[in-house]
Amino acid sequence: MSVIVWTIIVIASLAVILAAMLFFISKKFKVEEDPRIDVVEKLMPGANCGGCGFAGCHAFAEAAVRAEDLESIFCPVGGVATMKNVAEALGKKAVEKAPQVAVVRCNGCKEVREKTTIYGGTAKCSVIAALYAGDTGCGYGCLGCGDCVGACEFGALSMNAQTGLPEVDEAKCTSCGKCVKACPKGVIELRNKGPRSMRVFVSCINRDKGAVARKACKNACIGCGKCAKVCTHDAITVENNVAYIDFSKCKLCKKCVSECPTGAIHALNFPAPKPVATAPTPAASPASKPETETKPVEEAKQ
């Protein structure tokens, strides 16, 4: 037989032997996967966004099956409804968690935050933040390049060309938290949506002293503490020269909003105040005719 034929026979024999070995090894060391993992994964939204803290929906399903309870596991995209289905499938207690939404805590639009330098490099917030504080006097505010917009997989963020700040579409936001991670300044925060999407928050994270912060941005929180003084629910704290509202304590009374001297506290989605009813102006009564003296008949005849 020729050398070519023997070569083919040897290679084929080795292939059969190796295949048999791999088959034996796969059977010997096979890891049985809990069938409930597939059940849970089918209940997930399939976004694979990582907002739950796991690599994807399959990893989330594995963690949910292995966990003793679901208190520390939550899918922000699917929300409470998905978690109830997962809990029912696993025979575990469902997790009740208030829906959240991304909030941009910077109100330093172009009109109130003047540029102090000109940046001509790569237009990415992460690059600018690695190089210096930014091109305005505020070293804490939004850099305006839209890294958060690029990170959002649901189209819930967009840059406002007029203000230079990102805006959140509440209807599309799934509170996955990717925009929070993408912002190098920590401007974006996940907060409870609140009843009927009403919420109050401080739209500033500037930790400079009042005069410095106000010089850099006219809308900055100056840490005066007036908001904390009028809050009767102990929801507001002032630390490092900036106020913060605890959404778990806030009762949405809006006293702090009217008290803030710089407009740094924002109230979203509240109904417009009803116009104050004014009493109708009484119609002017017709001028009374002057009484004419009537002389007695006797005097008239004379």
C-alpha atoms as one frame of an Amber mdcrd trajectory, in Angstrom:
protein
   0.000   0.000   0.000   1.162   3.497  -0.718   2.363   5.959   1.876  -0.661
   8.195   1.264  -3.098   5.376   2.074  -1.272   4.477   5.289  -1.252   8.143
   6.297  -5.004   8.373   5.811  -5.573   5.170   7.829  -3.396   6.396  10.707
  -5.051   9.844  10.831  -8.531   8.305  10.675  -7.647   5.849  13.443  -6.342
   8.672  15.650  -9.498  10.672  14.994 -11.696   7.735  16.052  -9.617   7.136
  19.194  -9.668  10.833  20.171 -13.412  11.047  19.533 -13.986   8.017  21.733
 -11.837   9.554  24.478 -13.682  12.882  24.315 -17.021  11.074  24.454 -15.922
   9.085  27.513 -14.592  12.212  29.252 -17.756  14.201  28.536 -19.876  11.428
  30.019 -17.570  10.928  32.986 -17.316  14.595  33.951 -20.669  15.825  32.716
 -22.182  18.539  34.900 -25.917  18.271  35.151 -27.551  21.707  34.926 -30.630
  22.343  36.976 -33.551  22.382  34.512 -35.061  25.280  36.459 -32.324  27.527
  35.076 -33.804  27.279  31.588 -37.259  27.903  33.009 -36.130  31.078  34.768
 -34.137  32.301  31.764 -37.244  32.065  29.580 -39.045  34.342  32.055 -36.364
  37.020  31.763 -36.679  39.982  29.362 -33.589  38.824  27.442 -31.884  42.229
  27.481 -28.591  40.804  28.805 -27.787  44.345  29.943 -26.000  43.407  33.153
 -28.096  45.805  35.206 -28.784  43.022  37.697 -25.070  42.699  38.426 -24.616
  39.461  36.490 -23.117  38.803  33.061 -26.505  38.238  31.456 -29.927  36.676
  31.836 -28.533  33.124  31.954 -26.115  34.031  34.744 -28.971  35.737  36.570
 -31.086  32.584  36.232 -28.269  30.446  37.646 -27.879  32.776  40.617 -31.633
  32.866  41.239 -31.870  29.066  41.254 -28.912  28.631  43.613 -29.841  31.435
  46.014 -31.734  30.609  49.177 -33.928  33.662  48.674 -34.343  36.484  46.134
 -33.807  39.425  48.486 -30.436  40.375  46.983 -31.322  39.510  43.378 -33.426
  41.780  41.210 -33.949  42.314  37.489 -34.338  46.075  36.913 -35.535  45.646
  33.327 -38.281  43.128  34.078 -39.124  44.780  37.366 -41.486  43.463  40.015
 -43.668  41.592  37.511 -40.746  39.478  36.251 -39.480  38.828  39.763 -42.925
  37.583  40.797 -42.892  35.104  37.912 -39.373  33.970  38.831 -40.337  33.557
  42.482 -43.410  31.553  41.528 -41.374  29.268  39.279 -38.800  28.642  42.021
 -41.229  28.494  44.916 -39.543  31.428  46.626 -40.800  34.713  48.014 -41.096
  37.541  45.524 -39.070  40.698  46.025 -41.008  43.935  46.326 -38.978  46.866
  45.073 -40.087  50.310  44.006 -39.511  51.075  40.306 -36.589  53.385  39.643
 -35.507  55.762  36.901 -32.277  57.480  35.944 -31.968  61.118  37.052 -29.421
  63.630  35.757 -28.123  65.570  38.757 -26.631  68.491  36.877 -28.416  71.671
  35.909 -25.378  73.465  34.546 -26.647  74.284  31.086 -24.635  76.387  28.655
 -26.282  79.636  29.719 -25.277  79.396  33.377 -21.937  77.564  33.137 -19.462
  79.391  30.951 -16.513  77.635  29.367 -13.082  78.521  30.718 -10.978  76.449
  28.308 -11.250  75.015  24.803 -10.909  71.247  24.431 -10.001  69.867  21.010
  -9.384  66.214  21.772 -11.520  63.079  21.587 -15.129  63.909  22.388 -15.660
  61.345  25.122 -16.458  62.086  28.743 -14.183  59.281  29.926 -11.217  60.745
  28.032 -11.827  64.310  29.221 -12.282  63.197  32.837  -8.959  61.345  32.666
  -7.191  64.474  31.427  -8.610  67.285  33.541 -11.681  68.592  35.377 -13.456
  69.838  32.271 -13.817  72.945  30.156 -15.910  74.933  32.652 -15.305  76.290
  36.124 -17.324  73.438  37.634 -15.218  70.334  38.063 -18.202  68.199  39.073
 -20.787  68.764  36.356 -21.723  66.986  33.162 -19.046  67.014  30.469 -21.655
  66.889  27.706 -20.129  64.318  25.345 -22.895  61.745  25.741 -21.091  58.651
  27.007 -24.286  57.863  28.888 -26.310  58.067  25.661 -24.004  55.572  23.973
 -24.192  53.203  26.938 -27.998  53.070  27.011 -29.288  50.072  25.063 -32.909
  51.169  25.260 -32.732  54.634  23.697 -33.804  56.296  26.914 -31.129  58.997
  26.873 -30.493  61.822  24.445 -28.419  64.992  24.464 -30.271  68.297  24.463
 -28.482  70.503  21.940 -29.729  73.676  23.606 -28.673  72.901  27.177 -25.779
  70.540  26.421 -27.117  68.103  29.020 -28.518  64.573  28.722 -32.250  64.015
  29.085 -34.005  60.845  30.248 -37.083  59.406  28.566 -38.911  57.855  31.521
 -41.057  55.663  29.299 -37.968  53.932  27.889 -35.719  53.889  30.971 -35.395
  50.430  32.514 -33.108  51.519  35.383 -30.435  49.075  34.230 -27.771  51.442
  35.556 -25.475  51.389  32.528 -25.627  55.161  32.185 -24.670  55.480  35.848
 -21.563  53.410  35.259 -20.732  55.233  32.013 -20.691  58.709  33.591 -17.162
  59.431  34.894 -18.452  62.345  36.988 -21.169  60.383  38.768 -23.802  62.867
  37.622 -26.480  60.236  36.901 -28.275  58.483  39.750 -31.016  55.872  39.978
 -33.884  57.121  42.126 -37.343  55.841  42.937 -39.857  56.988  40.340 -42.245
  58.057  43.043 -46.041  58.065  42.984 -47.298  59.041  39.520 -43.611  59.616
  38.627 -43.416  62.647  40.921 -40.051  63.197  42.602 -37.904  65.912  44.102
 -34.110  65.934  43.914 -31.090  68.226  44.093 -29.811  68.700  40.550 -26.231
  69.411  41.582 -23.273  67.506  43.026 -20.811  70.398  43.298 -18.920  70.056
  46.576 -17.151  73.416  46.389 -17.996  76.133  48.878 -20.986  78.287  48.071
 -19.238  81.285  46.549 -16.957  79.137  44.383 -19.788  76.898  43.242 -22.055
  79.829  42.393 -19.296  81.536  40.418 -18.788  78.399  38.326 -22.511  77.769
  37.813 -25.428  80.046  38.601 -27.686  77.024  39.218 -25.318  75.308  41.656
 -26.251  74.219  45.163 -24.392  76.521  47.558 -24.878  74.361  50.656 -26.791
  77.069  52.530 -28.962  74.490  54.308 -32.237  76.392  53.905 -33.846  73.343
  52.333 -32.867  71.126  55.267 -34.322  73.624  57.742 -37.759  73.690  56.136
 -37.930  69.904  55.618 -40.122  68.401  58.350 -39.407  64.802  57.332 -35.633
  64.725  57.916 -35.149  63.847  54.236 -32.463  66.421  53.444 -28.848  66.409
  54.538 -26.089  68.856  53.660 -22.623  67.332  53.473 -19.496  68.594  51.721
 -21.280  71.824  50.804 -24.044  70.145  48.820 -27.579  69.071  49.748 -29.012
  65.609  49.107 -32.616  64.435  49.328 -33.258  60.893  50.549 -36.059  59.678
  48.279 -37.104  57.041  50.824 -37.966  59.804  53.322 -39.175  62.567  51.015
 -42.936  63.182  51.208 -43.011  65.419  48.117 -44.206  68.476  50.004 -41.994
  70.715  47.806 -41.200  73.154  50.602 -37.510  72.833  49.777 -38.124  73.670
  46.126 -39.500  77.119  46.883 -36.870  77.699  49.580 -33.795  77.032  47.397
 -32.234  80.382  46.409 -30.509  79.052  43.274 -33.177  76.742  41.873 -30.957
  73.704  42.359 -33.841  71.575  43.662 -36.121  70.193  40.968 -39.645  68.841
  41.224 -40.679  66.648  38.293 -44.091  65.614  36.981 -46.146  67.485  39.542
 -49.511  68.722  38.300 -49.664  72.362  37.373 -51.013  74.517  40.198 -54.635
  75.421  39.815 -55.245  79.056  39.010 -56.401  81.079  41.982 -60.043  81.922
  41.610 -60.669  85.638  41.808 -63.957  87.132  42.885 -65.836  88.733  39.997
 -65.713  92.502  39.964 -69.150  93.844  40.882 -70.812  95.666  38.047 -70.959
  99.392  38.505 -74.454 100.444  39.589 -76.067 103.126  37.434 -75.509 106.577
  38.787 -78.457 107.666  40.796 -80.151 110.727  39.489 -79.973 113.711  41.774
 -83.185 114.284  43.610 -84.984 117.399  42.464 -86.774 119.434  44.968 -90.493
 119.450  44.373 -92.274 122.530  45.446 -95.669 122.301  47.006 -98.536 122.600
  44.619 -99.628 125.728  46.316 -96.249 127.396  45.749 -96.229 126.264  42.127
 -99.573 127.898  41.500 -98.363 131.141  42.968
